[in-house]
Amino acid sequence: MKRSLHVLFAAAAFITLASCGGKSGESTDSAVAAEPVETIKWKLATSWPKNFPGLGKGPETFAEYVNEMSGGRLEVRVYGAGELVPGFEVFDAVASGSVQMGHAGAYYWKGKMPAAPIFTTIPFGMNATEMNAWLHYGGGMELWRELYEPYGVIPFAGGSSGTQMAGWFKKEINSLEDFQGLKMRIPGLGGEVFKEVGGLPITLTGGELFTALQTGAIDATEWVGPYNDLAFGLHKAAKYYYHSGWHEPGTMLEFTVNKEAFEALPKDLQMIVEVATRAANQDMLDEYTARNPNAMKQLLSEHGIEMRPLPKDVIEALKVATAKVIKQKRSDDEAFDKVYASYDAFYQSVKAYHKISEQEYYENRE
Amino acid sequence: MKRSLHVLFAAAAFITLASCGGKSGESTDSAVAAEPVETIKWKLATSWPKNFPGLGKGPETFAEYVNEMSGGRLEVRVYGAGELVPGFEVFDAVASGSVQMGHAGAYYWKGKMPAAPIFTTIPFGMNATEMNAWLHYGGGMELWRELYEPYGVIPFAGGSSGTQMAGWFKKEINSLEDFQGLKMRIPGLGGEVFKEVGGLPITLTGGELFTALQTGAIDATEWVGPYNDLAFGLHKAAKYYYHSGWHEPGTMLEFTVNKEAFEALPKDLQMIVEVATRAANQDMLDEYTARNPNAMKQLLSEHGIEMRPLPKDVIEALKVATAKVIKQKRSDDEAFDKVYASYDAFYQSVKAYHKISEQEYYENRE
């Protein structure tokens, strides 16, 4: 059996090497056919600094998978924010076809599409496992594709950071009062909910965070979690690190592909792109899950930060405010209402199941 | 940009179609070159009935990915348990090369390798997210490969069912006493722990479960979770469905590949196999997470089953027994000790982190 496989393989490999190198319409000389197959070159623009840990590794992993699986027929090159287009213009660049792919967060496009943040994360919403299930087996992906369809953009799940942290605060938060009036960098729906309970949400890019927090221009900031936050040095600008991330319980990033470019690929390369996004999606959560615990230990033991849970009255007020913000959005935007209806039906169902499985197990294993 | 891509694509596609169809050493006539590239054919033997929901879908998904991504150059055909080899002989078949791949659970090979079950699941151990992180970013995969190396077999993560259910019981369990003396189908380390607290663990294949439970040959059984258990009709044979699955908190299946066959593949097909396992791994958890909640609802509303948490004294006794069983295994087998040391160091670290992130969030969102 093994021997016959070897023979088969040797034949197949020889055919591939020998016949794929020729130019179109020429007869192929197998003796000199080692030159590479012509390559389709794709640009992938991201919203992150080039090689940024975690978030920025996702698209690099994807590109590596595609480049190797396609045997060099499709070559994806990754560009950091600002290299080709600014981080917040990735979607437009993919839509226009000036790049073939993007890696970002759907909630960055909420000005264009109010429903987009639902595909990233919602305050008090689904965690990473649940988001993946909704997207791939609960109808979420179909709604996401529908939302981006008018722009000629195809979305794919692009990796999850898992449950984020509530953020860094310069002062202790002992009650809802301490929370009110704070100037905090918190984007997306989380920011709107924060405003609803009396906070002052600020939008800043990642690169502006540290200085704003250190100079006191802001009182608090959320970012991602221990692994990314440690890399940014946020512990040098604020002492109190609050958990858990009520505002981003399972932040899902996105790969976007220009539809015309995708459809121009032969079927095998289309499948390679799709499966590579799926594997890169998994890989990011694996990495965060492995690296966050070590970063947390380092923050505690080497940098003397104080980790605290947000007080119960803060959590309760944020929940009430979340319901209010979502209700308003459902009445303001038809697409938000439609997508949220699907999200929420799935969520209520999986929440009940996880309560007696994952959640109960977490308690039992203590 | 779009136009230039199209031109590039058209050229590349034409070259591919025109030149890859020819036989080795022949000059290629592009007009008649549509015949397929010679195909490497792989057999994949599984431990599940053909097309079994969930577990059996994993290898089908994998095969579909590989067949499409390779453009037909590598064709994987999936066989159910007993079609080529019995379900419990999959590993040996892969090792001997009589099939190139397998899909099963590593804990089935514990007679051969006592450390193997650690790569599936451990009582009171890691959940699905944590297992994936340990395998892919915590050194777990390297140890798994090392364990299978002497057999010429390469393992890959093969999908997770998530936290399983504690199982089906014909009578209510109100205390540890009710648990003792029960004849229960429960395999692997879970069975050994069950024995330690006074139970009588029985090993039965999936196909024997229903009849054994219905006739009273056994008093209880675990299987997977609502989605698979409903399909087996276990609710017709026992009324009480206990949660959560202390014995299998995140059951990870495995793909196995014959090393010689893998190494004989060209690099691009090797990468296709690897990335396809990674995506199929993710896909299975997504599917279980989506389907279990609906199956649970159906069991409750249509079949009138009673769902209960296991009593606290049962959980506590099982924890003590688990520690004892693991301690014994560590002293009995060097490989078990080595693998468990890595597993446990990672587990303690991620457990502390998940306590203030995923677990705390589950509580906050209620």
XYZ file of C-alpha atoms in Angstrom:
732
model
C 0.000 0.000 0.000
C 2.694 2.444 1.028
C 4.771 1.566 -1.986
C 1.922 2.046 -4.437
C 1.194 5.418 -2.848
C 4.782 6.445 -3.364
C 4.682 5.498 -6.989
C 1.417 7.364 -7.429
C 2.820 10.411 -5.675
C 6.027 10.437 -7.664
C 4.017 10.364 -10.871
C 1.661 13.119 -9.750
C 4.477 15.348 -8.527
C 6.351 14.914 -11.748
C 3.319 15.824 -13.809
C 2.758 18.934 -11.729
C 6.328 20.116 -11.923
C 6.721 19.177 -15.526
C 3.556 20.571 -17.010
C 2.505 23.545 -14.901
C 5.482 25.697 -15.648
C 4.775 26.296 -19.308
C 3.294 29.472 -20.745
C -0.203 29.415 -22.128
C -0.422 27.943 -25.591
C 3.182 26.806 -25.730
C 4.033 23.168 -25.800
C 5.815 22.265 -22.615
C 9.381 21.037 -22.481
C 9.444 18.941 -19.343
C 13.221 19.126 -19.026
C 13.224 22.892 -18.398
C 9.840 23.246 -16.797
C 10.978 24.043 -13.241
C 10.119 27.745 -13.535
C 7.228 28.724 -11.240
C 3.579 28.941 -12.203
C 2.395 32.488 -12.835
C 1.209 34.043 -9.610
C -1.956 35.951 -8.729
C -0.882 38.690 -6.323
C -3.278 39.992 -3.700
C -2.845 42.883 -1.311
C -4.337 42.583 2.163
C -4.695 45.875 4.079
C -5.177 45.784 7.847
C -6.289 48.163 10.598
C -3.292 47.214 12.754
C 0.345 48.178 12.827
C 2.340 45.676 10.736
C 3.060 42.520 12.789
C 1.056 43.794 15.765
C 0.817 40.901 18.272
C -2.422 38.924 18.191
C -4.632 41.077 15.952
C -1.866 41.599 13.413
C -0.744 37.983 13.463
C -4.142 36.804 12.148
C -3.666 38.121 8.603
C -0.015 36.971 8.540
C -1.127 33.448 9.451
C -3.809 33.595 6.781
C -1.318 34.746 4.142
C 1.120 31.999 5.065
C -1.604 29.357 4.764
C -2.742 30.637 1.373
C 0.725 31.094 -0.057
C 1.764 27.569 0.936
C -1.490 25.788 0.118
C -1.689 27.346 -3.315
C 1.900 26.340 -4.075
C 2.604 29.987 -4.882
C -0.302 30.395 -7.329
C -1.981 32.944 -5.041
C 0.340 35.220 -3.136
C -1.176 37.373 -0.393
C 0.914 40.228 0.936
C -0.086 41.880 4.218
C 0.147 45.651 4.760
C -0.068 47.419 8.130
C -2.396 50.357 8.819
C -1.222 53.396 6.856
C 1.086 51.479 4.542
C -1.463 51.480 1.719
C -4.542 52.974 3.368
C -5.318 54.249 6.879
C -6.665 51.638 9.304
C -10.177 53.022 9.242
C -10.364 52.974 5.430
C -9.747 49.280 4.934
C -13.353 48.481 4.064
C -13.526 51.185 1.382
C -10.255 49.998 -0.110
C -11.586 46.435 -0.385
C -14.897 47.674 -1.807
C -13.142 49.756 -4.471
C -10.786 46.919 -5.373
C -7.669 48.980 -4.676
C -6.790 46.040 -2.401
C -8.269 42.553 -2.741
C -8.534 41.853 0.988
C -8.773 43.489 4.382
C -8.450 42.537 8.044
C -10.213 44.758 10.565
C -13.243 44.827 12.878
C -16.761 45.211 11.450
C -17.634 47.721 14.184
C -15.325 50.241 12.542
C -17.926 50.608 9.762
C -20.877 51.460 11.976
C -21.147 54.938 10.403
C -21.808 53.287 7.060
C -23.784 50.314 8.382
C -25.245 50.594 11.897
C -25.709 46.793 12.005
C -22.025 46.058 11.414
C -20.973 46.023 15.121
C -23.236 43.019 15.750
C -20.728 40.958 13.752
C -17.893 42.059 16.032
C -19.301 42.023 19.543
C -22.181 43.393 21.581
C -22.153 44.480 25.235
C -23.345 41.536 27.354
C -23.582 39.465 24.182
C -22.097 36.201 22.949
C -18.611 34.940 23.723
C -16.136 33.672 21.114
C -17.457 30.110 20.966
C -21.021 31.320 20.631
C -20.185 33.925 17.962
C -18.459 31.272 15.874
C -21.455 28.975 16.210
C -23.926 31.708 15.248
C -21.851 32.786 12.260
C -21.208 29.316 10.880
C -24.308 27.364 11.949
C -26.860 29.921 13.080
C -27.437 32.065 10.002
C -25.093 34.881 11.081
C -22.730 34.592 8.135
C -25.570 34.774 5.615
C -26.754 38.049 7.196
C -23.218 39.421 7.245
C -22.785 38.644 3.535
C -26.133 40.279 2.818
C -25.097 43.429 4.690
C -21.827 43.784 2.759
C -23.258 42.673 -0.606
C -24.142 46.199 -1.851
C -20.464 47.136 -1.449
C -19.176 44.140 -3.380
C -17.397 42.859 -0.276
C -17.470 39.321 1.139
C -16.845 38.951 4.900
C -15.293 35.983 6.710
C -14.729 35.502 10.449
C -11.230 36.821 11.157
C -10.278 35.602 14.611
C -11.437 36.320 18.141
C -9.636 37.842 21.092
C -11.938 36.030 23.513
C -13.545 37.975 26.386
C -11.699 41.250 26.701
C -10.868 43.143 29.884
C -13.023 46.018 31.173
C -9.954 48.224 30.998
C -7.377 50.380 32.752
C -8.440 53.030 35.258
C -6.275 55.599 36.977
C -8.543 55.505 40.056
C -10.401 52.765 41.861
C -14.006 52.101 40.875
C -16.034 51.250 43.946
C -19.483 52.229 42.763
C -21.451 53.498 39.804
C -20.691 57.063 40.961
C -16.956 56.505 40.455
C -17.748 55.343 36.928
C -19.823 58.365 35.996
C -18.107 61.394 34.509
C -14.994 59.398 33.562
C -13.351 60.206 30.259
C -12.706 56.761 28.827
C -11.515 55.525 25.475
C -14.193 53.025 24.571
C -15.404 52.604 20.967
C -18.484 51.026 19.395
C -21.692 50.100 21.158
C -19.762 49.848 24.433
C -19.048 53.553 24.194
C -22.704 54.353 23.618
C -23.704 52.282 26.638
C -20.985 53.945 28.723
C -22.416 57.334 27.768
C -25.888 56.183 28.768
C -24.721 55.525 32.353
C -23.066 58.952 32.564
C -19.567 58.335 31.180
C -17.757 60.365 28.534
C -16.673 57.965 25.784
C -13.693 59.043 23.674
C -12.556 57.532 20.383
C -8.797 57.189 19.966
C -6.717 54.901 17.784
C -4.492 52.344 19.473
C -1.389 54.418 18.911
C -2.782 57.411 20.818
C -3.876 55.442 23.870
C -0.780 55.346 26.011
C 0.029 59.051 25.898
C -3.600 60.075 26.442
C -3.802 57.866 29.512
C -0.412 58.845 30.869
C -0.998 62.598 30.531
C -4.450 62.331 32.063
C -6.197 63.466 28.888
C -8.356 60.397 29.560
C -9.102 58.740 32.923
C -9.463 55.237 31.620
C -9.174 53.077 28.536
C -10.100 49.642 27.367
C -7.914 47.927 24.790
C -7.905 44.151 24.366
C -6.601 41.918 27.136
C -3.414 41.216 29.098
C -1.351 40.050 26.103
C -1.964 43.149 23.955
C -2.265 45.574 26.864
C 1.095 44.564 28.310
C 2.695 45.076 24.894
C 1.264 48.618 24.840
C 2.653 49.347 28.337
C -0.728 50.519 29.638
C 0.264 49.381 33.154
C 2.765 52.232 33.206
C -0.042 54.773 32.828
C -2.761 53.355 35.095
C -2.717 51.071 38.119
C -6.163 49.498 38.200
C -7.054 46.781 35.735
C -10.734 45.853 35.783
C -12.415 42.654 34.582
C -14.350 41.239 32.855
C -15.091 42.836 29.491
C -18.846 43.494 29.627
C -18.536 45.626 26.483
C -16.615 43.147 24.304
C -17.291 39.613 25.549
C -15.994 37.882 22.418
C -14.588 40.320 19.888
C -14.665 38.823 16.397
C -12.480 40.360 13.717
C -13.136 40.090 10.012
C -11.455 39.201 6.787
C -13.029 41.024 3.853
C -12.558 40.056 0.219
C -13.374 42.067 -2.886
C -16.166 40.062 -4.462
C -15.028 40.523 -8.048
C -11.491 39.416 -7.196
C -12.829 36.398 -5.300
C -15.118 35.324 -8.092
C -12.301 35.628 -10.596
C -10.356 32.923 -8.736
C -10.636 29.316 -9.877
C -12.708 27.159 -7.510
C -9.730 25.558 -5.759
C -8.203 28.928 -4.866
C -11.592 30.189 -3.654
C -11.768 27.207 -1.314
C -8.176 27.803 -0.212
C -9.070 31.395 0.730
C -12.198 30.307 2.580
C -10.615 27.446 4.529
C -7.551 29.565 5.358
C -9.800 32.214 6.948
C -11.480 29.513 8.988
C -8.185 28.120 10.255
C -6.715 31.588 10.935
C -9.908 32.441 12.804
C -9.343 29.486 15.137
C -5.647 30.184 15.452
C -6.131 33.670 16.873
C -8.330 32.544 19.752
C -5.885 29.738 20.504
C -3.043 32.236 20.708
C -4.879 34.738 22.910
C -6.039 31.948 25.213
C -2.445 30.772 25.613
C -0.771 34.179 25.928
C -3.230 36.146 28.075
C -2.678 34.050 31.232
C 1.092 34.539 31.126
C 0.742 38.263 30.473
C -1.675 38.515 33.400
C 0.835 36.802 35.681
C 3.544 39.178 34.518
C 1.352 42.241 35.097
C 0.619 41.047 38.618
C 4.039 39.830 39.678
C 6.401 42.194 37.864
C 4.380 45.361 37.509
C 2.323 45.360 40.694
C -0.966 46.241 39.067
C -4.250 45.788 40.941
C -6.838 43.565 39.279
C -10.461 43.970 40.332
C -13.918 42.935 39.188
C -16.247 45.823 38.322
C -18.709 46.409 41.178
C -22.113 44.727 40.838
C -24.027 48.032 40.671
C -21.882 49.109 37.730
C -22.589 45.838 35.915
C -26.312 46.117 36.580
C -26.481 49.729 35.372
C -24.549 48.815 32.234
C -26.957 45.978 31.506
C -29.975 48.248 31.779
C -28.264 50.832 29.554
C -27.340 48.139 27.008
C -30.966 47.082 26.656
C -31.960 50.713 26.119
C -29.257 51.376 23.502
C -30.098 48.211 21.589
C -33.834 48.950 21.651
C -33.149 52.382 20.172
C -30.897 50.960 17.458
C -33.498 48.388 16.497
C -36.054 51.096 15.936
C -33.579 53.385 14.117
C -32.204 50.936 11.561
C -33.987 48.147 9.742
C -30.860 46.115 9.084
C -29.815 46.360 12.748
C -33.227 45.093 13.753
C -33.088 42.164 11.337
C -29.559 41.079 12.253
C -30.136 41.538 15.972
C -33.308 39.419 15.840
C -31.236 36.506 14.505
C -28.380 37.169 16.935
C -30.646 37.382 19.955
C -32.721 34.302 19.172
C -29.519 32.283 18.846
C -28.021 33.901 21.928
C -30.962 33.183 24.239
C -30.897 29.558 23.186
C -27.136 28.986 23.530
C -27.052 30.966 26.789
C -29.552 28.585 28.362
C -27.509 25.615 27.178
C -24.157 27.019 28.258
C -25.592 27.767 31.676
C -25.879 24.030 32.365
C -22.758 23.031 30.429
C -19.751 25.399 30.033
C -20.773 27.784 32.817
C -21.752 25.085 35.298
C -18.570 23.213 34.523
C -16.464 26.320 35.267
C -18.118 26.384 38.696
C -17.786 22.648 39.299
C -14.098 22.532 38.520
C -13.093 25.239 40.991
C -6.465 47.593 -10.421
C -9.407 45.309 -10.909
C -8.768 45.112 -14.620
C -5.123 44.232 -14.205
C -6.036 41.529 -11.735
C -8.488 40.076 -14.171
C -5.912 39.970 -16.898
C -3.467 38.332 -14.534
C -6.082 35.854 -13.392
C -7.198 34.999 -16.895
C -3.614 34.276 -17.859
C -2.957 32.202 -14.770
C -6.176 30.217 -15.111
C -5.462 29.491 -18.730
C -1.967 28.287 -17.966
C -3.327 26.050 -15.226
C -6.048 24.547 -17.358
C -3.919 24.326 -20.415
C -0.757 22.890 -19.029
C -1.665 20.831 -15.958
C -3.739 18.270 -17.783
C -0.938 16.714 -19.776
C 0.832 13.507 -18.922
C 4.414 13.679 -17.755
C 6.868 14.138 -20.570
C 4.226 14.653 -23.226
C 3.871 17.979 -24.939
C 0.574 19.524 -24.061
C -2.162 20.323 -26.510
C -3.986 23.159 -24.838
C -7.127 22.580 -26.898
C -7.792 19.184 -25.337
C -6.163 19.684 -21.954
C -9.322 19.635 -19.801
C -8.687 16.096 -18.519
C -7.939 16.030 -14.777
C -4.534 15.897 -13.119
C -3.634 12.470 -11.816
C -5.071 12.014 -8.342
C -3.519 10.795 -5.097
C -6.195 8.741 -3.362
C -6.314 8.516 0.410
C -8.545 6.408 2.605
C -9.714 7.838 5.918
C -11.076 5.274 8.407
C -13.210 6.481 11.312
C -14.468 5.138 14.630
C -18.006 6.324 13.877
C -20.863 5.031 11.789
C -20.689 6.587 8.301
C -22.230 10.094 8.357
C -22.849 9.945 12.107
C -24.021 13.436 13.197
C -21.329 15.660 14.704
C -18.450 13.223 15.236
C -18.874 11.675 11.803
C -19.359 15.005 10.057
C -15.831 16.139 11.045
C -13.972 13.828 8.654
C -16.502 14.492 5.873
C -15.899 18.239 6.240
C -12.156 17.652 6.197
C -12.380 15.518 3.052
C -14.496 18.123 1.303
C -11.969 20.848 2.129
C -9.024 18.792 0.897
C -10.710 17.565 -2.255
C -11.738 21.088 -3.270
C -8.575 22.927 -2.176
C -6.338 20.475 -3.988
C -8.378 20.815 -7.171
C -8.761 17.037 -7.160
C -5.040 16.297 -6.808
C -5.593 14.710 -3.381
C -8.830 12.816 -2.953
C -9.766 11.716 0.558
C -12.512 9.144 0.912
C -14.125 8.614 4.323
C -15.081 5.172 5.612
C -17.352 4.445 8.590
C -16.412 2.109 11.423
C -16.335 -1.471 10.164
C -16.291 -0.569 6.493
C -12.522 -1.077 6.227
C -11.507 -1.687 9.843
C -13.406 -1.843 13.140
C -13.718 1.515 14.969
C -11.238 0.548 17.655
C -8.578 -0.475 15.122
C -8.291 2.850 13.320
C -4.947 3.761 14.887
C -3.345 0.440 13.909
C -4.650 0.779 10.366
C -3.083 4.238 10.051
C 0.169 3.028 11.610
C 0.412 0.085 9.197
C -0.421 2.276 6.210
C -3.428 0.179 5.219
C -5.253 3.517 5.360
C -3.544 6.920 5.127
C -5.741 8.657 7.690
C -7.994 8.084 10.659
C -10.555 10.006 12.694
C -11.160 8.812 16.237
C -10.461 9.718 19.871
C -6.962 9.350 21.324
C -8.397 7.842 24.524
C -9.315 4.718 22.574
C -5.589 3.866 22.441
C -4.952 4.017 26.180
C -4.120 0.285 26.292
C -1.213 0.973 23.935
C -0.291 4.418 25.310
C -1.579 5.300 28.793
C -0.863 9.001 28.090
C -3.135 9.116 25.015
C -6.351 10.096 26.880
C -4.766 13.392 27.970
C -5.057 14.504 24.339
C -8.783 13.772 24.342
C -10.069 14.966 27.703
C -9.453 14.576 31.407
C -12.000 14.583 34.243
C -12.191 18.124 35.673
C -9.686 19.220 33.029
C -9.606 21.808 30.266
C -12.571 22.824 28.137
C -12.528 23.011 24.327
C -11.046 26.522 24.074
C -8.316 25.658 26.554
C -7.458 22.340 24.891
C -7.061 24.079 21.536
C -4.799 26.695 23.106
C -2.645 24.094 24.851
C -2.328 21.974 21.721
C -1.501 24.830 19.348
C 0.300 27.334 21.582
C 1.161 25.496 24.787
C 3.391 22.636 23.657
C 0.617 20.024 23.646
C 0.853 19.187 19.963
C 4.612 18.597 20.147
C 4.066 16.059 22.968
C 1.264 14.394 21.045
C 3.467 14.030 17.971
C 6.256 12.626 20.155
C 3.893 10.051 21.658
C 2.710 8.783 18.256
C 6.117 9.062 16.565
C 7.210 5.460 17.282
C 4.122 4.255 15.410
C 4.785 6.415 12.355
C 1.548 8.327 12.961
C 1.053 12.114 12.987
C -1.850 13.458 15.065
C -3.878 16.631 14.439
C -6.705 18.078 16.520
C -9.903 16.624 15.092
C -12.758 18.686 16.503
C -14.330 19.126 19.908
C -17.790 18.313 21.193
C -17.481 20.982 23.883
C -18.421 20.138 27.482
C -20.348 16.902 27.412
C -23.298 15.928 29.603
C -22.886 13.798 32.745
C -25.282 11.289 31.236
C -28.598 9.457 31.343
C -29.766 7.779 34.536
C -32.804 5.558 35.031
C -33.154 6.784 38.632
C -32.667 10.129 40.334
C -29.275 10.864 41.855
C -29.699 12.790 45.081
C -26.466 11.884 46.830
C -23.192 10.054 46.432
C -24.916 6.914 47.728
C -27.270 6.893 44.749
C -24.235 7.070 42.502
C -22.411 4.156 44.100
C -23.051 0.673 42.793
C -24.507 1.938 39.505
C -23.613 0.060 36.358
C -22.763 2.849 33.969
C -21.285 2.950 30.500
C -18.425 5.377 30.921
C -15.091 4.878 29.138
C -11.584 6.274 29.616
C -10.288 8.019 32.705
C -13.846 8.993 33.611
C -14.632 5.304 34.039
C -11.644 4.776 36.283
C -12.675 7.723 38.453
C -16.248 6.438 38.563
C -14.944 3.092 39.802
C -12.892 4.863 42.471
C -16.064 6.380 43.997
C -17.809 3.005 44.028
C -19.409 2.788 40.581
C -19.238 -0.084 38.119
C -17.950 1.283 34.818
C -18.889 -0.666 31.685
C -17.377 -0.297 28.225
C -19.853 -0.518 25.367
C -19.704 0.809 21.814
C -22.196 3.487 20.784
C -24.331 0.997 18.933
C -24.887 -1.159 22.033
C -25.881 1.722 24.319
C -29.577 2.078 23.720
C -30.510 -1.564 24.161
C -28.312 -1.979 27.227
C -29.959 1.023 28.864
C -33.481 0.088 27.838
C -33.248 -3.504 29.050
C -31.671 -2.433 32.334
C -28.387 -4.233 31.617
C -26.899 -0.882 32.645
C -28.387 1.748 34.987
C -26.849 4.755 33.322
C -24.778 5.895 30.393
C -22.948 8.935 29.197
C -22.672 9.576 25.484
C -21.950 13.064 24.099
C -24.508 15.825 24.546
C -28.089 16.710 23.569
C -27.495 16.728 19.800
C -25.969 13.239 19.620
C -27.945 11.796 22.518
C -31.282 12.795 21.003
C -30.265 11.152 17.721
C -29.567 7.923 19.648
C -32.979 8.078 21.340
C -31.484 7.697 24.821
C -34.409 9.669 26.281
C -36.631 6.702 25.475
C -34.583 4.474 27.789
C -33.911 6.781 30.773
C -35.697 9.800 32.182
C -33.010 11.736 34.067
C -30.414 13.707 32.162
C -27.608 15.009 34.372
C -25.211 17.897 33.767
C -22.461 18.972 33.447
C -19.891 16.562 32.049
C -17.256 16.405 34.797
C -15.654 13.429 33.037
C -15.357 14.968 29.555
C -15.268 18.762 29.851
C -13.969 19.360 26.323
C -13.597 16.168 24.341
C -11.073 16.611 21.542
C -11.076 14.144 18.684
C -8.120 13.403 16.465
C -7.131 13.146 12.863
C -4.234 10.764 12.396
C -2.054 10.590 9.297
C 0.383 7.887 8.263
C 3.725 9.659 8.440
C 5.219 8.092 5.347
C 2.169 8.986 3.269
C 2.230 12.549 4.613
C 5.894 13.035 3.901
C 5.443 11.730 0.387
C 3.058 14.606 -0.379
C 4.428 17.752 -2.014
C 4.622 20.711 0.391
C 1.442 22.398 -0.845
C -0.666 19.275 -0.277
C 0.918 18.791 3.166
C -0.184 22.311 4.044
C -3.642 21.652 2.614
C -3.999 18.600 4.868
C -2.788 20.515 7.924
C -4.942 23.614 7.403
C -7.984 21.483 6.552
C -7.673 19.664 9.893
C -7.486 23.014 11.660
C -10.611 24.330 9.955
C -12.531 21.064 10.427
C -11.495 21.141 14.091
C -13.122 24.559 14.495
C -16.151 23.562 12.457
C -17.116 20.705 14.747
C -17.274 22.850 17.889
C -19.274 25.466 15.989
C -21.774 22.834 14.951
C -22.161 21.279 18.408
C -22.521 24.712 19.985
C -25.315 25.548 17.546
C -27.146 22.212 17.627
C -26.971 21.216 21.304
C -29.244 24.050 22.520
C -32.019 23.130 20.098
C -31.730 19.446 20.928
C -31.910 20.308 24.642
C -35.095 22.304 24.072
C -36.598 19.407 22.153
C -35.706 16.901 24.874
C -37.380 19.117 27.461
C -40.472 20.214 25.576
C -41.286 17.180 23.427
C -39.898 14.282 25.417
C -40.485 15.408 29.001
C -37.070 14.482 30.306
C -35.830 15.802 33.651
C -32.564 17.733 33.594
C -30.612 18.064 36.827
C -27.176 19.105 38.021
C -25.215 16.357 39.788
C -25.339 16.908 43.576
C -22.408 18.771 45.109
C -21.247 15.792 47.195
C -21.012 13.685 44.036
C -18.926 16.369 42.318
C -16.624 16.696 45.333
C -16.104 12.933 45.624
C -15.365 12.694 41.910
C -12.772 15.466 42.197
C -10.965 13.699 45.026
C -11.056 10.431 43.086
C -9.754 12.162 39.937
C -6.715 13.461 41.804
C -6.044 9.955 43.100
C -6.376 8.278 39.689
C -4.118 10.861 38.026
C -1.483 10.566 40.754
C -1.407 6.812 40.248
C -1.107 7.139 36.463
C 1.737 9.617 36.802
C 3.703 7.158 38.878
C 2.830 4.185 36.639
C 3.780 5.631 33.262
C 6.620 7.974 32.384
C 4.955 9.386 29.277
C 1.739 10.076 31.186
C 3.744 11.946 33.805
C 5.550 14.036 31.205
C 2.467 14.941 29.192
C 0.389 15.615 32.281
C 3.045 17.965 33.687
C 2.734 20.123 30.574
C -1.065 19.858 30.539
C -1.413 20.765 34.192
C 0.976 23.725 34.150
C -0.949 25.195 31.225
C -4.279 24.355 32.836
C -3.561 26.028 36.171
C -2.499 29.173 34.374
C -5.447 29.384 31.953
C -7.889 28.420 34.707
C -6.814 31.431 36.774
C -7.217 33.681 33.759
C -10.574 32.271 32.681
C -11.869 32.701 36.215
C -11.697 36.488 35.812
C -12.611 36.535 32.109
C -14.823 33.850 30.540
C -16.184 32.484 33.812
C -16.804 35.867 35.416
C -18.439 37.067 32.237
C -20.844 34.093 32.257
C -21.901 35.191 35.740
C -22.113 38.898 34.857
C -24.324 38.357 31.847
C -27.026 36.375 33.654
